[in-house]
XYZ file of C-alpha atoms in Angstrom:
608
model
C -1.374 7.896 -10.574
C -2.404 11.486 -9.442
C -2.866 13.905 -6.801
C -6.117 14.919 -6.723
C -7.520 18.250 -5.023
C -11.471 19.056 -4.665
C -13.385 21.712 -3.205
C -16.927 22.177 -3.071
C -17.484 26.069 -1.749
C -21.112 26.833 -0.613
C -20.336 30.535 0.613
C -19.304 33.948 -0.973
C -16.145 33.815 1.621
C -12.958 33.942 0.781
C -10.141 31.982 1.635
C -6.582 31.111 1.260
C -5.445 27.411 -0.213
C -2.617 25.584 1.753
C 0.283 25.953 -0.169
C 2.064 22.952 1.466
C -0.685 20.727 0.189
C -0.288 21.429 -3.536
C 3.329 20.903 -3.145
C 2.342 17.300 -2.150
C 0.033 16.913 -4.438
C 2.538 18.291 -7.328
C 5.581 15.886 -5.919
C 2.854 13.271 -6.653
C 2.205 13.820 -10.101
C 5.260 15.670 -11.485
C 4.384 15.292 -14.959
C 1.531 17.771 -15.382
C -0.502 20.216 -13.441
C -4.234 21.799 -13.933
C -6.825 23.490 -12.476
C -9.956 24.002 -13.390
C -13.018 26.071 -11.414
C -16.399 27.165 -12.267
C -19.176 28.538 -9.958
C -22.990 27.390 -10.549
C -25.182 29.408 -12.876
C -27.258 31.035 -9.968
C -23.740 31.378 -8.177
C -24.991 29.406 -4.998
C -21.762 27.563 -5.253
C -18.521 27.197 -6.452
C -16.328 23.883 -7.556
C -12.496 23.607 -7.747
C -10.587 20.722 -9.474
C -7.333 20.731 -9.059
C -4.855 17.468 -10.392
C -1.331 16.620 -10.749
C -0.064 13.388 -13.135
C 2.495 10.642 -12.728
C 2.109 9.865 -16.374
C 2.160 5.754 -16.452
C 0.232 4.831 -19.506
C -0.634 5.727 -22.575
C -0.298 9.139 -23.807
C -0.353 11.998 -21.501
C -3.558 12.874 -20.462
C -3.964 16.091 -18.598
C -6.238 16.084 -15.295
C -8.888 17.738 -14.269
C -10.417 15.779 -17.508
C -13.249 17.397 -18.837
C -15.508 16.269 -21.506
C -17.444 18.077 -24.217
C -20.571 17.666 -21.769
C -18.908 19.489 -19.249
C -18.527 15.992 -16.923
C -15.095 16.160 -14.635
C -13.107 13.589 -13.764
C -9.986 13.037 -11.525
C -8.937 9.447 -11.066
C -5.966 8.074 -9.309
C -6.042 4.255 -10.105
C -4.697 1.838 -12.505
C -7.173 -0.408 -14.200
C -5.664 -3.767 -14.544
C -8.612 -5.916 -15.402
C -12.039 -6.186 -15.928
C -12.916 -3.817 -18.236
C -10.812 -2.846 -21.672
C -8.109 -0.911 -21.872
C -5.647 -0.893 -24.446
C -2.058 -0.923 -24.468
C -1.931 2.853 -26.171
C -5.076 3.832 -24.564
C -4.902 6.342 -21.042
C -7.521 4.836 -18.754
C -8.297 8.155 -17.593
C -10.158 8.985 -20.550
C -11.653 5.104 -20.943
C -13.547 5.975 -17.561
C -14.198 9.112 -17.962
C -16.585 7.572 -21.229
C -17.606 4.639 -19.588
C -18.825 7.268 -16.444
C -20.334 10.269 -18.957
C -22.077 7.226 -20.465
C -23.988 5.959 -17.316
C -27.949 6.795 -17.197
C -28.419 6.145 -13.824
C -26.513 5.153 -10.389
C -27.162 1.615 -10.572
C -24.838 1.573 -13.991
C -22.411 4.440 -11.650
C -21.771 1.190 -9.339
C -21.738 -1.617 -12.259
C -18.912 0.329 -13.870
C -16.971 0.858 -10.526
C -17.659 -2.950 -9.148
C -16.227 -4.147 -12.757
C -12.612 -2.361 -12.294
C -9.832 -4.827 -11.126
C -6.678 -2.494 -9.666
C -6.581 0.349 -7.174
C -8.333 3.959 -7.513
C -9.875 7.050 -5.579
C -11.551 9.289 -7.911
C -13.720 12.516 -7.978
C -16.249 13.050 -10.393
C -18.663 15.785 -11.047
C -21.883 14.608 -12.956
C -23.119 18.184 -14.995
C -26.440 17.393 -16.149
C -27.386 16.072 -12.644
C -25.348 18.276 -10.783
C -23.782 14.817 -8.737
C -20.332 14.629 -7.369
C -19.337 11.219 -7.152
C -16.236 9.976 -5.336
C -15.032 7.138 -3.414
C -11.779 4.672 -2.882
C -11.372 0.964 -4.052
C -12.707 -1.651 -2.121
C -9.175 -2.179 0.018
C -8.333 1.660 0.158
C -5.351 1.011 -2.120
C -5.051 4.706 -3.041
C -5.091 7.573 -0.415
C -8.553 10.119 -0.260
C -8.802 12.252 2.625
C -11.524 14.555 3.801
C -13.225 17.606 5.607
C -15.660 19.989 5.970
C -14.945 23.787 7.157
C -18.109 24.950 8.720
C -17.237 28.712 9.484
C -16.882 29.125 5.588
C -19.121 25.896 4.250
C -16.163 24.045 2.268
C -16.171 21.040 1.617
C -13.134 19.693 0.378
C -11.134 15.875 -0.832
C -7.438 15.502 -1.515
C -5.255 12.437 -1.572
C -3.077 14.136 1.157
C -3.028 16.794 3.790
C -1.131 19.045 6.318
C -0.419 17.463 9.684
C -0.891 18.603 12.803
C 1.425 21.477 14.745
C 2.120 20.980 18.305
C -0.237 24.235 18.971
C -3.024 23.231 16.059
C -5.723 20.871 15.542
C -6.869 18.907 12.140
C -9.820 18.171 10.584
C -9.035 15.715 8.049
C -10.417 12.360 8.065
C -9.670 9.695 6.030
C -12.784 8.440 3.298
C -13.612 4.950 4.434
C -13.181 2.664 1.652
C -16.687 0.930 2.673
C -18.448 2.313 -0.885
C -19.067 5.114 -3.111
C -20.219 8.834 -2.010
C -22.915 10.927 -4.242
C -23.141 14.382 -2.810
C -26.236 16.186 -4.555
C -24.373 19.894 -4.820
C -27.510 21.776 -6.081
C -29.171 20.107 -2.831
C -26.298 21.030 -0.828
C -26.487 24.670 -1.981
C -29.958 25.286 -1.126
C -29.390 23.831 2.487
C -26.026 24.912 2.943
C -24.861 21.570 4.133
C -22.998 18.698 2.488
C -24.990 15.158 2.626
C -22.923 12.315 1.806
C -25.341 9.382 0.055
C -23.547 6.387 0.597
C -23.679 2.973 -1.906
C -21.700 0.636 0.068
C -20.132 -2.812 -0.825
C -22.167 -5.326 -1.188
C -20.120 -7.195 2.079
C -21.272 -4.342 4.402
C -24.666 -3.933 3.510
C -26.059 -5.476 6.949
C -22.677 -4.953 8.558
C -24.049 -3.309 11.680
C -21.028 -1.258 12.199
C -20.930 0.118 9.265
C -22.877 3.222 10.515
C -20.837 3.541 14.001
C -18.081 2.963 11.164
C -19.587 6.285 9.221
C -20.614 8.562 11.937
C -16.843 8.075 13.275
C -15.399 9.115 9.747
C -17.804 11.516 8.235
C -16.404 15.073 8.398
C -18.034 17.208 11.152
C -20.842 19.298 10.202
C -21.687 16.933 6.938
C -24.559 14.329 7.109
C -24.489 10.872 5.560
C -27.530 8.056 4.955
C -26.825 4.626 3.119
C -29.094 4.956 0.001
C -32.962 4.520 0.518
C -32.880 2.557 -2.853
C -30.740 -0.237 -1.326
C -28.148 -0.086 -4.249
C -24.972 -1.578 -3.206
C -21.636 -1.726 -5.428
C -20.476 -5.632 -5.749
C -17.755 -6.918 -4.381
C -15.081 -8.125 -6.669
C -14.100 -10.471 -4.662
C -15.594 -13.570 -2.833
C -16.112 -14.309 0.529
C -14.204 -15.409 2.694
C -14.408 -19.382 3.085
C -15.457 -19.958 6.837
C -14.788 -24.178 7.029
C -13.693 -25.411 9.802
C -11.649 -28.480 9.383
C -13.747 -31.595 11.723
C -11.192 -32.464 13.540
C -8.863 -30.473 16.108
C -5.443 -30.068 15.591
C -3.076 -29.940 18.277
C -0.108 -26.868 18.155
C 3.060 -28.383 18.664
C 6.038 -26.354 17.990
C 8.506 -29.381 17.944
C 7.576 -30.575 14.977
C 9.926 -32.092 12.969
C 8.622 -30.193 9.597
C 11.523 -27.568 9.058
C 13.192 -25.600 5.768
C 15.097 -28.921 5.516
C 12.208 -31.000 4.487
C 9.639 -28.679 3.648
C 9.557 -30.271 -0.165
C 7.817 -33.311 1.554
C 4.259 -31.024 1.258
C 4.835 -30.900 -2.293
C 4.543 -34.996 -2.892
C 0.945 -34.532 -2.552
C -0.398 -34.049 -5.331
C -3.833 -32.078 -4.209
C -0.999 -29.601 -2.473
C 1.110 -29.118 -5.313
C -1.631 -28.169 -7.555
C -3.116 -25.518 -4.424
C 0.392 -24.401 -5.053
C 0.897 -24.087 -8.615
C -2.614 -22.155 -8.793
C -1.172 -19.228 -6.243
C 1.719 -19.096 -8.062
C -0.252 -18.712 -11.401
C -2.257 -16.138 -10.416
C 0.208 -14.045 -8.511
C 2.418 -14.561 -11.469
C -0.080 -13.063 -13.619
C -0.976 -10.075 -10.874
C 2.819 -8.936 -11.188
C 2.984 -9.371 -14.737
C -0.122 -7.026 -15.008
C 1.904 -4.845 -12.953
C 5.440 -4.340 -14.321
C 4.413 -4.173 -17.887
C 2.639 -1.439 -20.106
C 5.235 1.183 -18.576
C 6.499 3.967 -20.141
C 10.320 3.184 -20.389
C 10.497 7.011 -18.807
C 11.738 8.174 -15.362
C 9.482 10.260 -13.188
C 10.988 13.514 -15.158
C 10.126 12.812 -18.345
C 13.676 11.538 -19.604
C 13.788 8.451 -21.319
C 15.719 5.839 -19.226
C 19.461 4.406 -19.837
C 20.148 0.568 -20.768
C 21.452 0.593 -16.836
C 18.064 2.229 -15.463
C 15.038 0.201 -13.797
C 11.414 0.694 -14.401
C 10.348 -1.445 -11.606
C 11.767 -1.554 -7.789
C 10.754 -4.036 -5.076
C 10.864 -2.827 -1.205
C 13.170 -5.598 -0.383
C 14.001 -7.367 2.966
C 15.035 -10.912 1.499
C 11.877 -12.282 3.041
C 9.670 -14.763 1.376
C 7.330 -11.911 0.223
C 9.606 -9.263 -1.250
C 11.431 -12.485 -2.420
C 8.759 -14.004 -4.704
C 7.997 -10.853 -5.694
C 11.215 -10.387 -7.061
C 11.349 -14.173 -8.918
C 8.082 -13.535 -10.476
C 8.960 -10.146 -11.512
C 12.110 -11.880 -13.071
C 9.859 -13.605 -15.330
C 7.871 -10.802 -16.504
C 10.755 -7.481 -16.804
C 13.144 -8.222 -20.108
C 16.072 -9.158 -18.860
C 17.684 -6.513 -20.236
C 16.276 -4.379 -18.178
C 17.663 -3.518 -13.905
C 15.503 -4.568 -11.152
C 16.228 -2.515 -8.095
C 15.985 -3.774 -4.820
C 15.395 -1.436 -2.240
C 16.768 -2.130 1.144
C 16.505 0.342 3.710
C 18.342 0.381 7.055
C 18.728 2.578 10.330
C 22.174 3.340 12.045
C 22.842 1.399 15.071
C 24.617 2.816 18.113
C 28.228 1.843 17.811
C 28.368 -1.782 19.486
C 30.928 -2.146 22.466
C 33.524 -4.259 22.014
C 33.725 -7.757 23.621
C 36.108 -10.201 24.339
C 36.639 -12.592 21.592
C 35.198 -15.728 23.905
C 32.540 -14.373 24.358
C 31.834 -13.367 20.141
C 33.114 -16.728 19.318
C 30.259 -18.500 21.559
C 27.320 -16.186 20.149
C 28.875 -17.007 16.863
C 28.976 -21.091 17.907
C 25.414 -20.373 19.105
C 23.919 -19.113 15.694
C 23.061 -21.245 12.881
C 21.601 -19.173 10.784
C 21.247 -15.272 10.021
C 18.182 -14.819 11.631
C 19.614 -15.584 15.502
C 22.816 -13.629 14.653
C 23.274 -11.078 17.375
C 23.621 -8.024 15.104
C 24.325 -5.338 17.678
C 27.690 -7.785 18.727
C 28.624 -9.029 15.143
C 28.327 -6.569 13.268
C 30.591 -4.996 10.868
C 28.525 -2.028 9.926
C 26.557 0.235 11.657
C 23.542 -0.948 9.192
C 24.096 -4.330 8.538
C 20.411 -4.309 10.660
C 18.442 -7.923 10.174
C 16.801 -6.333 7.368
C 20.068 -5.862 5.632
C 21.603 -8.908 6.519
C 18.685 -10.992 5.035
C 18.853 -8.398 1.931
C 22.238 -9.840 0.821
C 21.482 -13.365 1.401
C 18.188 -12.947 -0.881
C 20.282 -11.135 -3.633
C 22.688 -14.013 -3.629
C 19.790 -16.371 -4.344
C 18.124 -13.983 -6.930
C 21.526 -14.147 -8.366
C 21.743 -17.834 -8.398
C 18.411 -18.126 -10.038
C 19.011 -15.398 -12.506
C 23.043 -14.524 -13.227
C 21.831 -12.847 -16.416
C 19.948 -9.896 -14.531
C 21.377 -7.041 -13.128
C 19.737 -6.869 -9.454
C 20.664 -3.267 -8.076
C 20.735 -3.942 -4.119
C 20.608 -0.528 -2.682
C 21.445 -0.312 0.319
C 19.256 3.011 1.886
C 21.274 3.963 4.864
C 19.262 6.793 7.217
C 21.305 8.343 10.323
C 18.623 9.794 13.355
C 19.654 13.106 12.061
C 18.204 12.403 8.636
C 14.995 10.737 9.906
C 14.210 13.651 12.550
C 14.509 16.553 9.459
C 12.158 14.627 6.752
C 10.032 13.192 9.550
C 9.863 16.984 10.164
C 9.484 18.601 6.455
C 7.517 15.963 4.857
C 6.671 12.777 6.700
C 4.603 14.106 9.180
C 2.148 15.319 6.806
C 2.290 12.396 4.460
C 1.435 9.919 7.902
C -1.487 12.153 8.422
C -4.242 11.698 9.744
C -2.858 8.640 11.159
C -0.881 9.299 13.995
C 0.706 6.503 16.493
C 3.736 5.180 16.870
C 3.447 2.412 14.451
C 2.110 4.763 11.818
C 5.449 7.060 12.220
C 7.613 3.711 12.026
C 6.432 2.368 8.718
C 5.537 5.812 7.208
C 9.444 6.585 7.729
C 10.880 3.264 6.623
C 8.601 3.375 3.968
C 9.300 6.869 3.043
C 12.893 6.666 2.641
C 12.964 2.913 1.094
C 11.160 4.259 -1.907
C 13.152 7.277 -2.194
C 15.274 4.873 -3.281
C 18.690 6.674 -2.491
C 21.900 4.950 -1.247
C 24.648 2.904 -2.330
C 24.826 -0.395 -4.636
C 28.092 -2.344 -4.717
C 30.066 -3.015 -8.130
C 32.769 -4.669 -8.148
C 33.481 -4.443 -4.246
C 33.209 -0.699 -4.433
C 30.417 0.934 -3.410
C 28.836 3.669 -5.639
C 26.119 6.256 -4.875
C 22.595 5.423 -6.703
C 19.070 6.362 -6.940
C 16.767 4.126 -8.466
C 14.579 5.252 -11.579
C 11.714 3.512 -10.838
C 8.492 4.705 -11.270
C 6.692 1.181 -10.000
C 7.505 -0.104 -6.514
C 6.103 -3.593 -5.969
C 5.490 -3.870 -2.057
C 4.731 -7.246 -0.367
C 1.210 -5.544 1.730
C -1.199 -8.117 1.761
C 0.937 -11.384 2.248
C 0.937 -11.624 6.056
C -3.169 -9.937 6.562
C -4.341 -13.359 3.901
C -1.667 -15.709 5.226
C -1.774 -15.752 8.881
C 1.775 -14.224 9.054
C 1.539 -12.103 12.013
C 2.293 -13.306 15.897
C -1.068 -12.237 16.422
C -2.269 -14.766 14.127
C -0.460 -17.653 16.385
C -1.747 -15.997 19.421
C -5.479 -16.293 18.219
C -4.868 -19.543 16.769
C -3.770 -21.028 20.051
C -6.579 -19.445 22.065
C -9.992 -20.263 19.630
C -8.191 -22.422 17.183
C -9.456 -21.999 13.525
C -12.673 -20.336 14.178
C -11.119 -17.799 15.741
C -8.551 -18.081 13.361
C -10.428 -17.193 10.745
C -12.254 -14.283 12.666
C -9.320 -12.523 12.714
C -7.901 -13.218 9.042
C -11.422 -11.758 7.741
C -10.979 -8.285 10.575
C -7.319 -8.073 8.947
C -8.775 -7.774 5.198
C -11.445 -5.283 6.014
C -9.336 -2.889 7.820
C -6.050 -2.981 6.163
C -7.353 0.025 4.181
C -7.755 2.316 7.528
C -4.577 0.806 8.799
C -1.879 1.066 5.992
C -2.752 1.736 2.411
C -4.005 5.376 2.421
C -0.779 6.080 4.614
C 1.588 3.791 2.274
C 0.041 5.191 -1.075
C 0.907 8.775 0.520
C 4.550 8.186 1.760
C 5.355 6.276 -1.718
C 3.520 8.665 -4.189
C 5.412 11.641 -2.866
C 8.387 10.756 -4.496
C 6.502 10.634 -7.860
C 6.568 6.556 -7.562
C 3.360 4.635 -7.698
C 2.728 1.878 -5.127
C 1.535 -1.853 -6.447
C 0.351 -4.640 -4.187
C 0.152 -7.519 -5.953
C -0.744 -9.582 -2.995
C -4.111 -7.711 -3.120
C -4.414 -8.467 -6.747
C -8.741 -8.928 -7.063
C -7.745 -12.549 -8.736
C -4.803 -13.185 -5.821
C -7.221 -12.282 -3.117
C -10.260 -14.065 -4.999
C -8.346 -17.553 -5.296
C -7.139 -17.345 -1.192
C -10.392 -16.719 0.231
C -11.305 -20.123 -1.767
C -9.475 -21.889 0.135
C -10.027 -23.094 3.824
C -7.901 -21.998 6.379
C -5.988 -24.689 6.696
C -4.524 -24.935 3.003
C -3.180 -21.108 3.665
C -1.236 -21.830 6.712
C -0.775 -24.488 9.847
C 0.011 -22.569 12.519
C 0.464 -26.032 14.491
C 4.035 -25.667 12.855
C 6.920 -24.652 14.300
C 7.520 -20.700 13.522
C 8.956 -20.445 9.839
C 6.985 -23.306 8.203
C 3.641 -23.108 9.551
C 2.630 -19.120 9.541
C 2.189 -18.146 5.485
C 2.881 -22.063 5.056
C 1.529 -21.914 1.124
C 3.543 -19.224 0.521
C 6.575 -20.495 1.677
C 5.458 -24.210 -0.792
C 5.276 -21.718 -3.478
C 8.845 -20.372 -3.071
C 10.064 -24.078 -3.168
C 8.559 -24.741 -6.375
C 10.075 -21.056 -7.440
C 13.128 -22.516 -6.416
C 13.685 -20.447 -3.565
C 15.989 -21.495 -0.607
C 16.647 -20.151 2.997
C 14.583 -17.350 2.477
C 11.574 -19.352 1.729
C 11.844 -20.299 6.039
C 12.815 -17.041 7.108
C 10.169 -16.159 10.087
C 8.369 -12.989 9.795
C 9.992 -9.625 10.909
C 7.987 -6.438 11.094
C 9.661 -3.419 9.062
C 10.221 -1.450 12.039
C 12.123 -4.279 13.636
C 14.165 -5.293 10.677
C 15.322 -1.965 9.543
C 16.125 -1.065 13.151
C 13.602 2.438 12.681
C 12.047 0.960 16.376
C 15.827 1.033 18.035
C 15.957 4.726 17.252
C 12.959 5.609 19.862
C 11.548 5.303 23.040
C 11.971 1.608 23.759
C 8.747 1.610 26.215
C 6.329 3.112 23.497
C 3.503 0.766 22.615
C 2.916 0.955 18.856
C -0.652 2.248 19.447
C 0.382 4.487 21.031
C -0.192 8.307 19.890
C 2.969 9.864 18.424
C 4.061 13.106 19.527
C 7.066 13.374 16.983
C 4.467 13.276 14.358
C 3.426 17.180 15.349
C 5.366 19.743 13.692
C 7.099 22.710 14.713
């Protein structure tokens, strides 16, 4: 993973760089910096390259990458599958070759289409005078844009300043709907940037895909979808639309519960649907926890006590089977670190013991606990108190691993400075409440700084992990948001399904630019093996109705598959647990204005 910095100056102005953006870009890749800048023979314009390495494979290789025909390449991806890279190879320099080697665009998108695992790239074609750049099909790593008129600079970066409360932005995010060509000797001579899009195959006759451009190109810039009609193929499969014939009926008293979910599994169609998922989620993690260099993010080689991978960990039934798969694939040798993050409560009042003993009569489970009465700890939030029962199981499953459940403990004093100093400017340009919740939580979770517990003493810790596994991608395939039983019960599976395929194609506008920001500025690389290309391939095979029943009760029927699979894993309570947002769980929402809506716009996101 990188930071990656672009600009594309058609003018003889001059001007100053943000200074605040290439300490982001550096916190991203702490393991090497470079620059590189050269202006065009007839000095009509100018190009700056500027990249910053989290080293994660191979041998260090330095970015900006330059080959001996004077091509440029900054990538920020991981190539995971579908075309060769070796174990000791850096796949920085595989597609740089594979790119250099390309006559034409058509072979441009053939390469791209053929890469399984995230990436946003920049790449400046010599002989042709091109620059190419674009993000992966679900926007898995960040690439933001704009265009400065008064000066004619165009410039890319994976992240930005935010806004001031006196200031405006610019900066867009690039729409993962293709790949960008920009013809810079074209753009000299008119001294204007044109963006030629190749889209994805799936939005070639999408007719908002232009109302989707004209809304994210940078002002002053110009865009036009390709007159050849080259698209870049989708490498994954549609969507399967069946609709089962006959209507089924909600009916949340339904006797299915945790207690007898195993009865699915006697089928023997179902247990095979549920062996596959496991299979090739098994295999998406495995890709993703191994080939690491056993190195923390500066450069030191890691203890016998120190973790390569961490898991943002709630105990639910996706950070859960994350976790058991990952078990199968990390030596156990080696630490797993969970990472658990929680916001301080307002002191609870005390009540009379009565009353606590009938709330605690009245709860059967961890989930209807009333934390704000029971608690013993100002952060023993919902999050945390499903944390430790999920380590317990992990711990059943696997006594010979050492699980390191860190428990990430943030005070409203804490949140308003970094909100302030950094995650402002990592949330940007997204900006509503929602986007400041999880761009927090998020933010300090994969810090990865708090406490772990040995031998009933707790211990300051901060987790070596380069990797964080994150569970993104679960609930948007699954039907595992309320919204999902709310459409369900109004236009059944039709609708249903309407709303599963809107979640897929705009989960990159709505939370992986922003996560891949919040997580890489710690120098830690985000992986979603939910949206593994084979993962997402194999669920939109299915119908709708092997992926969840929302017909079920709450708990069984929402992510229903899912929740199979961590039976067969050998998963217990947690495999019922309902779905809680992050916001809710870690408490982050408690901290604010109770009557904001989550769309909302977010003041606290402006900075002094």
């Amino acid at each position: 993973m990188c930071g990656i910095f672009f600009q594309l100056t058609l003018s003889a102005a001059q001007f100053e760089k943000d200074k605040r953006i290439y300490e982001f870009l550096k916190r991203r890749g702490p393991n090497s910096s470079r620059e590189l800048s050269f202006p065009a023979v007839d000095l009509s314009y100018h190009c700056s390259f500027s990249a910053h390495v989290l080293h994660m494979r191979g041998l260090l290789t330095l970015q900006p990458f330059q080959d001996d025909a004077g091509n440029v390449l900054m990538w920020n991806g991981e190539v995971f599958g579908g075309i060769s890279v070796m174990p000791e190879e850096n796949d920085t320099t595989v597609i740089c070759q594979k790119l250099s080697s390309c006559k034409n665009s058509l072979e441009v998108l053939a390469l791209l289409s053929a890469i399984q695992g995230p990436w946003a790239f920049v790449f400046y074609q010599k002989a042709e005078d091109y620059l190419w750049f674009g993000r992966d099909l679900f926007g898995r790593r960040s690439l933001l844009w704009k265009y400065d008129a008064e000066i004619s600079v165009f410039t890319l970066t994976s992240v930005a300043a935010g806004i001031s409360a006196l200031g405006q932005s610019d900066w867009k995010e690039v729409p993962a709907v293709g790949v960008f060509k920009v013809d810079v000797k074209a753009a000299a001579q008119s001294g204007s940037v044109s963006f030629e899009l190749f889209p994805w195959a799936r939005n070639v006759i999408n007719p908002s895909l232009s109302e989707m451009m004209v809304n994210s190109v940078p002002s002053g810039c110009n865009f036009e979808i390709n007159r050849a009609g080259l698209s870049i193929t989708s490498p994954v499969c549609p969507l399967n639309m069946s609709i089962p014939e006959k209507k089924v009926e909600v009916n949340p008293s339904s006797q299915v519960s945790g207690g007898n979910l195993e009865e699915f599994l006697i089928s023997k169609e179902k247990t095979e649907v549920v062996n596959r998922l496991i299979g090739v989620l098994s295999e998406a993690v495995r890709r993703r926890v191994h080939s690491l260099p056993f190195v923390a993010k500066d450069n030191l080689p890691l203890s016998s006590g120190q973790a390569s991978i961490a898991i943002l960990f709630s105990g639910g039934i996706d950070s859960m089977i994350l976790a058991v798969l990952a078990d199968k694939h990390v030596p156990v040798h080696q630490p797993i670190d969970l990472l658990n993050v929680a916001f301080k409560l307002k002191e609870p009042k005390k009540q009379p013991e009565k009353k606590l003993k009938k709330q605690r009569n009245k709860s059967n489970n961890s989930e209807t606990v009333q934390v704000s009465s029971l608690s013993s700890s100002p952060f023993d939030v919902p999050d945390r108190i499903t944390g430790k029962a999920g380590l317990k199981e992990l711990q059943d499953l696997n006594p010979e691993r050492q699980w390191n459940f860190v428990e990430i403990n943030i005070t409203r004093e804490e949140l308003q400075q970094m909100r302030q100093e950094r995650i402002c400017h990592l949330v940007h340009p997204l900006d509503t409440v929602l986007d400041d919740s999880i761009g927090c939580a998020v933010w300090f979770a994969a810090r990865g700084k708090g406490v772990i517990t040995e031998e009933e003493e707790q211990k300051p810790f901060t987790s070596s992990a380069k990797v964080i596994l994150t569970g993104i991608g679960a609930d948007e395939q699954l039907a595992g948001y309320s919204r999902h039983r709310v459409r369900f019960s109004m236009s059944g599976h039709e609708g249903l399904i309407q709303e599963l395929a809107m979640e897929l194609a705009r989960i990159s506008s709505r939370n992986l630019g922003r996560d891949d920001r919040v997580i890489g500025d710690h120098g830690k690389e985000a992986r979603f093996p939910y949206l593994d290309e084979e993962v997402v391939n194999y669920l939109n095979s299915l119908p709708v109705w092997e992926k969840a029943d929302l017909s079920l009760p709450r708990g069984v029927g929402e992510k229903l598959l899912l929740r199979l699979s961590a039976k067969q894993l050998g998963l217990g309570q947690s495999a019922v647990l309902p779905k809680r947002a992050m916001q809710f769980g870690s408490r982050i929402a408690k901290m604010e204005d109770g009557h904001e809506k989550a769309s909302d716009k977010c003041t606290r996101l402006l900075y002094d």
